[in-house]
Short mmCIF file of C-alpha atoms in Angstrom, two decimals:
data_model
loop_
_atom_site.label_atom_id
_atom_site.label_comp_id
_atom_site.label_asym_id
_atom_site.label_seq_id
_atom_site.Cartn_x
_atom_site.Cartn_y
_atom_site.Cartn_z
CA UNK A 1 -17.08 -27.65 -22.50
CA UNK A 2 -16.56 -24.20 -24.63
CA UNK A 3 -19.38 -21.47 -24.66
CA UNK A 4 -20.84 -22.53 -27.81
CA UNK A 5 -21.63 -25.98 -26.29
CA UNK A 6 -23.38 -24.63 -23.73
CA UNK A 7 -25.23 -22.43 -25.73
CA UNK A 8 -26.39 -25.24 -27.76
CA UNK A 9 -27.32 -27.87 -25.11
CA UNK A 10 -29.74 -25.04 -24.67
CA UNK A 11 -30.98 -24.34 -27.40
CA UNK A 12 -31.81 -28.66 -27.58
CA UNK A 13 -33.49 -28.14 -24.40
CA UNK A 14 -35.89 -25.30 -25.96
CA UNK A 15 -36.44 -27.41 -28.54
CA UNK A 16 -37.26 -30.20 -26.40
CA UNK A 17 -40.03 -27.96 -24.37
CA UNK A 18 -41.53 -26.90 -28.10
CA UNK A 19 -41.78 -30.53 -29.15
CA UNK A 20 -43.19 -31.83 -25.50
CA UNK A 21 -45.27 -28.98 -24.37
CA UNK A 22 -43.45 -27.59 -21.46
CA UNK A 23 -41.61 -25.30 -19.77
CA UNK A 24 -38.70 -25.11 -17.29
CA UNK A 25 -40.86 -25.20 -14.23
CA UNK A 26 -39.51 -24.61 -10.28
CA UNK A 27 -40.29 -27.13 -7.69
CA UNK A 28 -43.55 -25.51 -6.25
CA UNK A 29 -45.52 -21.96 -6.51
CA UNK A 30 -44.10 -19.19 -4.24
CA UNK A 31 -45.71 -16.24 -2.79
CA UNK A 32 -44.09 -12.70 -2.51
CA UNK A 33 -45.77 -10.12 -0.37
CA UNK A 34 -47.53 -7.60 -2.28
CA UNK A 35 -46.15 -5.29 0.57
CA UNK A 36 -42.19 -5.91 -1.15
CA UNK A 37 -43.12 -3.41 -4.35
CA UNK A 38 -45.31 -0.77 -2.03
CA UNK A 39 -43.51 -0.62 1.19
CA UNK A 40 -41.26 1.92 1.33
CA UNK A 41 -39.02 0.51 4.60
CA UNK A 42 -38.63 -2.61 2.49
CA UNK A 43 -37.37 -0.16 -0.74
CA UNK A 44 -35.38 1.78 1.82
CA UNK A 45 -33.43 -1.53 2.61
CA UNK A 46 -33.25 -2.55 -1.50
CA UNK A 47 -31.53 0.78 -2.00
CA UNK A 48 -29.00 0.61 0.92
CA UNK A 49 -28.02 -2.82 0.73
CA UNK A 50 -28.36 -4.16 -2.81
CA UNK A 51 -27.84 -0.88 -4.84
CA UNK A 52 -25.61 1.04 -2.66
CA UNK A 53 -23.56 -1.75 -2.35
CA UNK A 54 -23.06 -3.88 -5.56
CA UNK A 55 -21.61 -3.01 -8.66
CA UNK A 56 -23.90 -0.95 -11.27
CA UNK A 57 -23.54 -0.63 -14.86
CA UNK A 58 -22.73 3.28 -14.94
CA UNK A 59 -21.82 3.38 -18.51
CA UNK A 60 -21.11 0.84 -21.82
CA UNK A 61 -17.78 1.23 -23.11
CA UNK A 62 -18.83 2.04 -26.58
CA UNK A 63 -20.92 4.76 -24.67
CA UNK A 64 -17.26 6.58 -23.91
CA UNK A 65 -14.44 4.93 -26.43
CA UNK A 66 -12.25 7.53 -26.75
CA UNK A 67 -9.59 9.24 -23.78
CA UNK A 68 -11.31 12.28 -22.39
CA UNK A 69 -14.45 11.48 -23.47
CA UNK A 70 -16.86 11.45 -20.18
CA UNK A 71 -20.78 10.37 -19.07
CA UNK A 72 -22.23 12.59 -16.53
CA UNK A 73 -25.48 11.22 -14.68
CA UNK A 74 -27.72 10.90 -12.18
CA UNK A 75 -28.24 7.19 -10.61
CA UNK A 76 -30.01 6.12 -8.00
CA UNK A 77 -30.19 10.36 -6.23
CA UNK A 78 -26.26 10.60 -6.37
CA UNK A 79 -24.57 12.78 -9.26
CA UNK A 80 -21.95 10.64 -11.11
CA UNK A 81 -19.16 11.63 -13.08
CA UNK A 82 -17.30 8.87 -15.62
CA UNK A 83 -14.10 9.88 -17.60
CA UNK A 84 -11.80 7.85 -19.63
CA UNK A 85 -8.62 8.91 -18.71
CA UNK A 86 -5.63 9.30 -21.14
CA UNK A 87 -4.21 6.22 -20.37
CA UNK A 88 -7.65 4.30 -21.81
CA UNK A 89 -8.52 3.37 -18.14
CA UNK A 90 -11.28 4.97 -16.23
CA UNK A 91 -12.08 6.62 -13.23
CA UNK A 92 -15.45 7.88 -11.35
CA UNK A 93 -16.26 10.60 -9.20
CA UNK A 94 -19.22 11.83 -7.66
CA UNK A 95 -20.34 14.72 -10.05
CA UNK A 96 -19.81 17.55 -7.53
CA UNK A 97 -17.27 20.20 -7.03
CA UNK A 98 -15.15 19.93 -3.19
CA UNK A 99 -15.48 24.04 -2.91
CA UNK A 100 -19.15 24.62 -2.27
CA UNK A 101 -20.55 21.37 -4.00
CA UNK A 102 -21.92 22.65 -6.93
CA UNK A 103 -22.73 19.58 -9.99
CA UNK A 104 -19.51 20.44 -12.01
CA UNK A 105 -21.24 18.85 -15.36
CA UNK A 106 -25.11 18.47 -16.87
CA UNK A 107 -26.27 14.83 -17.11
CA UNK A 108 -25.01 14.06 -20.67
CA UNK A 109 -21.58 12.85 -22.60
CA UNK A 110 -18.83 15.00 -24.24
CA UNK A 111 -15.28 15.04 -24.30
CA UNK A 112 -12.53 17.06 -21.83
CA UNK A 113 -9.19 17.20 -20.33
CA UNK A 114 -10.25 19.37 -17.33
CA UNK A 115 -13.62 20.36 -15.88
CA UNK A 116 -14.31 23.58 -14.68
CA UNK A 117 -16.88 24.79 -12.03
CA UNK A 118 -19.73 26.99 -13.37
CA UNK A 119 -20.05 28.66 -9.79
CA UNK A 120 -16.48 29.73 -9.21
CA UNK A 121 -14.04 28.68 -11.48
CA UNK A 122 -12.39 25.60 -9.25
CA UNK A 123 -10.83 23.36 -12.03
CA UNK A 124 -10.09 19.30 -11.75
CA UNK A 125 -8.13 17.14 -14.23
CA UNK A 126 -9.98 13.95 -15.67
CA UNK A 127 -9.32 11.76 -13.03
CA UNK A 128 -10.76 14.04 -10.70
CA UNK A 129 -7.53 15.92 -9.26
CA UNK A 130 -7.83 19.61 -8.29
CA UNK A 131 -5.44 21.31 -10.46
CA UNK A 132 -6.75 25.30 -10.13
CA UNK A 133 -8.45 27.17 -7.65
CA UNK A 134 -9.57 30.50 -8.90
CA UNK A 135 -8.09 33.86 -7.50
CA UNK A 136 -5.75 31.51 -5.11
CA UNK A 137 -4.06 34.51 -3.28
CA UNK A 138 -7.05 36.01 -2.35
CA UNK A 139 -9.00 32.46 -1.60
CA UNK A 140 -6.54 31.47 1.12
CA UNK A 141 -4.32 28.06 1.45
CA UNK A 142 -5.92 24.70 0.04
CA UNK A 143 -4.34 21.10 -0.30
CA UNK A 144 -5.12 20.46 -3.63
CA UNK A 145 -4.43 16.75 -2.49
CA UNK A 146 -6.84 16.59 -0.14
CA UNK A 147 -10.06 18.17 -2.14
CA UNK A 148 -9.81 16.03 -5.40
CA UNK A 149 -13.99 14.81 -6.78
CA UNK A 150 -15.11 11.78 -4.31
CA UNK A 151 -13.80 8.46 -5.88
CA UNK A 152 -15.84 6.17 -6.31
CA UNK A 153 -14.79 2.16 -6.75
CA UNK A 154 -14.48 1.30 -10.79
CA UNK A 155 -13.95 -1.40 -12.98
CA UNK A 156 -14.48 -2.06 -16.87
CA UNK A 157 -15.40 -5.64 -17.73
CA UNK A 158 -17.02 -6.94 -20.65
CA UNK A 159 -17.76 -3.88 -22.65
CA UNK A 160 -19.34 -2.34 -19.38
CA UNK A 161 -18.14 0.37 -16.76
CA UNK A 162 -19.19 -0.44 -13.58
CA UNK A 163 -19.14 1.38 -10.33
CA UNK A 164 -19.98 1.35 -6.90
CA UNK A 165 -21.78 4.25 -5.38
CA UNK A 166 -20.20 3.68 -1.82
CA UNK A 167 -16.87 5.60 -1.82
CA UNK A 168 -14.17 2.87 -0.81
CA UNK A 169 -15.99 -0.06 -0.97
CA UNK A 170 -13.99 -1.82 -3.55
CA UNK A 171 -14.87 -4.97 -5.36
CA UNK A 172 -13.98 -7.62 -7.80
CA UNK A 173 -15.86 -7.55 -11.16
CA UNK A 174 -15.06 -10.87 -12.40
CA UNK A 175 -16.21 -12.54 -9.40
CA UNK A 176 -19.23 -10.66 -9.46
CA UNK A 177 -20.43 -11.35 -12.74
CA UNK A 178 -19.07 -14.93 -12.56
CA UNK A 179 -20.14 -16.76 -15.81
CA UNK A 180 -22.25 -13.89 -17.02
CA UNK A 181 -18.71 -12.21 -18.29
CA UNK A 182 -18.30 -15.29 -20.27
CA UNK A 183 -21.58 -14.09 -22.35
CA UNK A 184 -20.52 -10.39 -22.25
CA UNK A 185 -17.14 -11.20 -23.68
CA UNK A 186 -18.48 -13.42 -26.66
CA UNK A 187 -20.18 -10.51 -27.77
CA UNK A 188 -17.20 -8.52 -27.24
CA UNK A 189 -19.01 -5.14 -26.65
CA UNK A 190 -16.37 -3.15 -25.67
CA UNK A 191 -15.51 -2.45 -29.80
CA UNK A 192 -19.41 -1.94 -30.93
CA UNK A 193 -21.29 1.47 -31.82
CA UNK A 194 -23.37 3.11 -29.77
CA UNK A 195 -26.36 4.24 -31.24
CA UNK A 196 -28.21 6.31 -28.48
CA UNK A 197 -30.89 6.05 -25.74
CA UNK A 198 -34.60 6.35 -24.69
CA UNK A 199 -35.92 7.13 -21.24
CA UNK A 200 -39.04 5.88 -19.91
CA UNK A 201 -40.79 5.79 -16.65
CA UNK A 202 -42.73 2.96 -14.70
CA UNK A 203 -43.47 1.23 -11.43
CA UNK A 204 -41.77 -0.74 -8.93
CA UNK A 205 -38.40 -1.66 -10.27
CA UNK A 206 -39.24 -5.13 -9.63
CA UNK A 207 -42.55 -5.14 -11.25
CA UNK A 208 -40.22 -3.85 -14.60
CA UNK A 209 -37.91 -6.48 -14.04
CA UNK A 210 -40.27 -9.29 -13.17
CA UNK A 211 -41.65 -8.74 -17.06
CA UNK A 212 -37.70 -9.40 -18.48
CA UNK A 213 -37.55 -12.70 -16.39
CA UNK A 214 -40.87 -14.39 -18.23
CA UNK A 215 -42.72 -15.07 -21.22
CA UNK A 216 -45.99 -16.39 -19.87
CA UNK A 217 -47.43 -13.03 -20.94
CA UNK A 218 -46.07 -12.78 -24.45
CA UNK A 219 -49.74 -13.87 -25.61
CA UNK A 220 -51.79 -11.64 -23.90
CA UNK A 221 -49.52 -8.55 -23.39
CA UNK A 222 -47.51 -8.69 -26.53
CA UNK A 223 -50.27 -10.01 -29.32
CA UNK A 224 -48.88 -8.21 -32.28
CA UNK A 225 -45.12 -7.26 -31.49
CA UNK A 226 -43.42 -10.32 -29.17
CA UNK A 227 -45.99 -13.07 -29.78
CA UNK A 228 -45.56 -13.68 -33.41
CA UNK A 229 -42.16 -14.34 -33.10
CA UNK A 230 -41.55 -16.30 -29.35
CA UNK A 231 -44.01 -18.57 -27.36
CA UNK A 232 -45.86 -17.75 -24.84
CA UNK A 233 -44.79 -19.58 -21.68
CA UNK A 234 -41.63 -21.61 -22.70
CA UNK A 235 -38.69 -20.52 -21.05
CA UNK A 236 -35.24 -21.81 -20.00
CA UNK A 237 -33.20 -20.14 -17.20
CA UNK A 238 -29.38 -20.76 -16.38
CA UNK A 239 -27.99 -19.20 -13.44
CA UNK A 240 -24.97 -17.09 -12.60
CA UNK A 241 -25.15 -16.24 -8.90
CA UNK A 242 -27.66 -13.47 -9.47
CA UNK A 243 -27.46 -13.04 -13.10
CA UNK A 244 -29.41 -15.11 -15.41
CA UNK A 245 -29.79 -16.17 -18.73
CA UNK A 246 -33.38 -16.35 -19.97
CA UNK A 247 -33.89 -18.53 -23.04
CA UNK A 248 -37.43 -17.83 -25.41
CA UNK A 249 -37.68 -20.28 -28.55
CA UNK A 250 -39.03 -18.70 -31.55
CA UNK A 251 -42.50 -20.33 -33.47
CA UNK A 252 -39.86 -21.08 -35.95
CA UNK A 253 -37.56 -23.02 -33.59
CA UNK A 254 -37.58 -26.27 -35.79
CA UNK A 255 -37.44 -24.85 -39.41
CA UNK A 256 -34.42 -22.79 -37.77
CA UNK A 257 -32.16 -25.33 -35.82
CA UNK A 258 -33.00 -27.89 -38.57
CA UNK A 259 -31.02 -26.08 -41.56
CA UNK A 260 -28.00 -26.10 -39.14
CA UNK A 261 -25.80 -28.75 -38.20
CA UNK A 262 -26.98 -29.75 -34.97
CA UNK A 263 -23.27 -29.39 -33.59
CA UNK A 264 -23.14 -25.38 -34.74
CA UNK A 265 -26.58 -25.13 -32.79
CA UNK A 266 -24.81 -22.77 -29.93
CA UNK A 267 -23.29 -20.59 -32.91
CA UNK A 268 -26.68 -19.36 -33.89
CA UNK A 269 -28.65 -17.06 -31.45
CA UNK A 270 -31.43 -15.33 -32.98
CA UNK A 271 -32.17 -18.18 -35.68
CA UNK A 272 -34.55 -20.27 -33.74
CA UNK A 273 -34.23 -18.85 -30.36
CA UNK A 274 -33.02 -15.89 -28.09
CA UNK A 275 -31.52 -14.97 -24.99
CA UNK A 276 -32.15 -11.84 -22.66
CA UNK A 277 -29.83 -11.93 -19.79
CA UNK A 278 -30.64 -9.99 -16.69
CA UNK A 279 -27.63 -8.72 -14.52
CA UNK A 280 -28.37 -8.41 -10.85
CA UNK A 281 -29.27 -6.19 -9.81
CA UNK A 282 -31.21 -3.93 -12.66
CA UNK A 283 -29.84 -4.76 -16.17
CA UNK A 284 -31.33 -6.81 -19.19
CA UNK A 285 -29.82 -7.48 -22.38
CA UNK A 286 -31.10 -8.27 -25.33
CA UNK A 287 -29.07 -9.17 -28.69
CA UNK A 288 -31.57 -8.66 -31.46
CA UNK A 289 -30.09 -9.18 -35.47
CA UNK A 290 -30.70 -5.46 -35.89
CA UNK A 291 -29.94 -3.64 -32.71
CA UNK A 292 -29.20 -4.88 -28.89
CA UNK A 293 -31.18 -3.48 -26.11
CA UNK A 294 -29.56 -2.49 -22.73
CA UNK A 295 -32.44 -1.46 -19.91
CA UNK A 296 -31.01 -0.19 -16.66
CA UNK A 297 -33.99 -0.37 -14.53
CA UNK A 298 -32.80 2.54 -11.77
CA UNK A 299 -35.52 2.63 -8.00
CA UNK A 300 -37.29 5.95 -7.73
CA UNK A 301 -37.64 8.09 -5.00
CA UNK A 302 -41.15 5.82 -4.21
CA UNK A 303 -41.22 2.69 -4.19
CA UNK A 304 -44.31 2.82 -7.16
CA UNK A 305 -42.10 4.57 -9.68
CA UNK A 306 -38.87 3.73 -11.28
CA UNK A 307 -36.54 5.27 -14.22
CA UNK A 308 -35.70 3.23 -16.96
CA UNK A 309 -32.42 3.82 -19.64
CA UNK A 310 -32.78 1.80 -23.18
CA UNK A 311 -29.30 1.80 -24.35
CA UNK A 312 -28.89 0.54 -27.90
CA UNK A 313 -25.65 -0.51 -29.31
CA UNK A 314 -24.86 -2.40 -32.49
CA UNK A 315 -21.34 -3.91 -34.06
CA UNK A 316 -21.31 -1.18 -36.64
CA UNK A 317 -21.87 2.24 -37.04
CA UNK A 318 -24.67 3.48 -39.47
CA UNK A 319 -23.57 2.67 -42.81
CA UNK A 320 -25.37 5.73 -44.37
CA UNK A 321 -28.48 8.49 -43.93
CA UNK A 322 -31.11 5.92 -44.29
CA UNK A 323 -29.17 3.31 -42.12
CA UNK A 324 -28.97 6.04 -39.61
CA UNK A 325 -32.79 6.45 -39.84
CA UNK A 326 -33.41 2.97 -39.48
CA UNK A 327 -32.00 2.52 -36.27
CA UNK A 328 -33.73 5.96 -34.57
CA UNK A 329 -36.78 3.92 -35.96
CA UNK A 330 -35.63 0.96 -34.35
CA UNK A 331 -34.81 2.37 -30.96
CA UNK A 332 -38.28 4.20 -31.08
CA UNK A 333 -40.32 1.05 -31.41
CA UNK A 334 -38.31 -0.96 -28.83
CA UNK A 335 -38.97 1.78 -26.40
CA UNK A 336 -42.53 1.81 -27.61
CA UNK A 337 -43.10 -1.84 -26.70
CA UNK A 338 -41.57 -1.89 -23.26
CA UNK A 339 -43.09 1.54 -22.58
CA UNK A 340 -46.51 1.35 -23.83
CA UNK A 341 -47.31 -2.58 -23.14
CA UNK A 342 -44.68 -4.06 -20.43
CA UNK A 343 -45.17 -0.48 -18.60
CA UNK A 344 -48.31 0.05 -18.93
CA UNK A 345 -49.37 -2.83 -17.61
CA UNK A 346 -46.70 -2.79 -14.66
CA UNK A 347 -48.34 0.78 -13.59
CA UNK A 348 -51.52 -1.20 -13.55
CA UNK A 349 -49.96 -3.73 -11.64
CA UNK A 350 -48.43 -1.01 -9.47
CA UNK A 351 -52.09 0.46 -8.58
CA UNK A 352 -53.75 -3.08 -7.97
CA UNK A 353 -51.14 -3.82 -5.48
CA UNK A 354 -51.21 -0.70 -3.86
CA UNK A 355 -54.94 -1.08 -3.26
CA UNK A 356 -54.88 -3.44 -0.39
CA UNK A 357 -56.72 -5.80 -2.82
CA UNK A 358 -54.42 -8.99 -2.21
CA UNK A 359 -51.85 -9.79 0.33
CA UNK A 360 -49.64 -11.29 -1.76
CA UNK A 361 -48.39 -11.90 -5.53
CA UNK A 362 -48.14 -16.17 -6.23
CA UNK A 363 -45.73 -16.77 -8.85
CA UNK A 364 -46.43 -20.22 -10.89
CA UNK A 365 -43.45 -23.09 -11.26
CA UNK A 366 -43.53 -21.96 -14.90
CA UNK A 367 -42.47 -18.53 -13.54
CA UNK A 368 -38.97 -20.14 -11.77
CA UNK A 369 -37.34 -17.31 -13.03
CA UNK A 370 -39.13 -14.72 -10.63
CA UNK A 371 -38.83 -17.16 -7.75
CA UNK A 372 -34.93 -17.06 -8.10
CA UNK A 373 -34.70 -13.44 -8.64
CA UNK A 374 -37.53 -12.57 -5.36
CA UNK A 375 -35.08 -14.67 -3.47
CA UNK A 376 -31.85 -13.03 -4.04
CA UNK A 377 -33.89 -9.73 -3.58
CA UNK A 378 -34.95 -11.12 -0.05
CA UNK A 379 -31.55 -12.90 0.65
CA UNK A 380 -29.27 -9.50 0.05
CA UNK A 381 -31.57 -7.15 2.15
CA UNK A 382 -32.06 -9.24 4.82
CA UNK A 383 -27.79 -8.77 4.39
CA UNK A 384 -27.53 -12.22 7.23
CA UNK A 385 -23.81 -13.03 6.79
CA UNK A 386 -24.73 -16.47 7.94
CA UNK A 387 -27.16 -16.99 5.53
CA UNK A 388 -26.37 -19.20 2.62
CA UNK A 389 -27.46 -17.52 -1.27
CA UNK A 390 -30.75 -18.62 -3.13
CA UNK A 391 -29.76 -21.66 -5.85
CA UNK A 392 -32.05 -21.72 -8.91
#
């Protein structure tokens, strides 16, 4: 069966909840301690053994096309450095100088063959070899060999540049992502524009990313801006180890599918229904008509706070001023709605919990979603080698 069939046995199965009044529901309710988004031994462990350990989307490829260009950031406390390298491949590097360990480049993008230090001088090529130490006679012997940036594992996989922040601890992309590359590469993402990116700040990274896995509060958080187009509490969810795909049919599901031949139903996302697909263990994509929406949800240094990057890309670059203007509008009200009704409820959320008020949080069989993605949260930090992975 092709990805276009699949797509469109789901899209009958949204349909079918419209037309019957349900949802895709889990087994039973489940309860998550209200102690896994406050405590911060249980965030310590979430740090070092789901995102110190699995692959993280660093950068999109249309974020850094071009050889030499580069992405310089901060994620999750360490400074990282990505270059495309002449050859089209890329590297990363931690973002700090092997002389004195100064941060060789300012969180941002640009383009360079070489980067110099700004404390003394020390210069490294693009793949992070040290080609010039400055005033060498009177510095004293180095091995340039041995005092290259930090390496850090790569890869570049479905319009996406991931890396691991654990020097030498190397890993395999495609099995990773599993059938989630199968979306990533329909899209093909690797040749669109990117447009730019909004930063906003909220609570718990799960309370963020709980809000991406369900639409049972598209009615009474999102009245005037979600709402009117999706329904409240009908979902479907399809599974890809961690990763999901999250379906949402639109109030116009059956005016939509029914001007399309029922077998081109998989060939039409947007018209009728949408997806948002969450990568484990802190991405979610959304493919609008106009723009698509990247979040990298990124822990903070409590675990009541996180930092969150909208990325926006789109297959073509602005066709003119007012196209240009459109999108910076766009971008602005996408990070509104996140930011000033997912967030600020989540913060709300954030203090409630915090208060001692209620042991736990019960998620619904409507919310079967959650319950997966709680479970691979639990599964991965308790890191039991013996222990078999959550199924949805």
């Amino acid at each position: 069966m092709g990805y276009h069939d699949v797509i469109r046995q789901e899209a009958e199965k949204m349909l079918e909840f419209v037309e019957t009044g349900t949802t895709d529901s889990a087994t039973d309710t489940m309860e998550v301690p209200a102690s896994a988004y406050t405590d911060p031994a249980y965030c310590a462990r979430e740090k070092a053994e789901i995102f110190m350990k699995m692959p993280l989307l660093a950068a999109l490829t249309a974020e850094m096309p071009h050889p030499g260009d580069y992405k310089a950031m901060d994620l999750m406390g360490k400074p990282v450095l990505i270059t495309r390298k002449s050859d089209g491949t890329v590297a990363a590097m931690l973002n700090v100088c092997s002389h004195r360990g100064m941060i060789l480049k300012p969180e941002g993008h640009g383009n360079a063959k070489r980067f110099s230090c700004p404390y003394h001088a020390w210069t490294y090529a693009n793949d992070g070899k040290l080609i010039g130490v400055a005033e060498p006679q009177k510095f004293g012997p180095v091995c340039k060999e041995e005092r290259g940036l930090t390496q850090l594992p790569v890869a570049e996989a479905g319009g996406v540049i991931w890396v691991c922040l654990t020097p030498g601890l190397e890993f395999d992309i495609t099995a990773h992502l599993g059938g989630m590359l199968d979306d990533l590469n329909a899209y093909d993402l690797g040749s669109w524009h990117f447009c730019g990116s909004r930063r906003i700040y909220g609570p718990n990274w799960k309370i963020a990313y709980d809000g991406y896995l369900e639409g049972y509060h598209f009615a009474a958080a999102h009245p005037t801006t979600i709402h009117p187009r999706s329904f409240s509490n009908i979902m479907h969810f399809t599974a890809f180890g961690p990763h999901m795909r999250v379906g949402y049919p639109q109030v116009r599901i059956k005016e939509a599918l029914g001007a399309i031949p029922r077998a081109d139903w998989g060939e039409h996302e947007n018209e009728g229904y949408d997806f948002v697909r969450t990568i484990f263990p802190n991405i979610s994509i959304f493919f609008a008509p106009e723009i698509t929406q990247v979040a990298q949800l990124i822990p903070g240094d409590t675990p009541g706070s996180n930092t969150t990057n909208l990325m926006f890309i789109r297959r073509q670059p602005p066709r003119d001023e007012a196209d240009a203007a459109g999108i910076e509008a766009m971008m602005d009200w996408l990070r509104d709605v996140v930011n000033d009704e997912d967030y600020a409820v989540g913060l709300q959320v954030q203090k409630g919990l915090e208060s001692g008020a209620i042991p736990s949080v019960i998620f619904g069989r409507n919310e079967r979603g959650n319950q997966y993605f709680h479970k691979y949260v639990d599964y991965l930090q308790r890191a039991d080698p013996n222990e078999a992975p959550p199924e949805l």
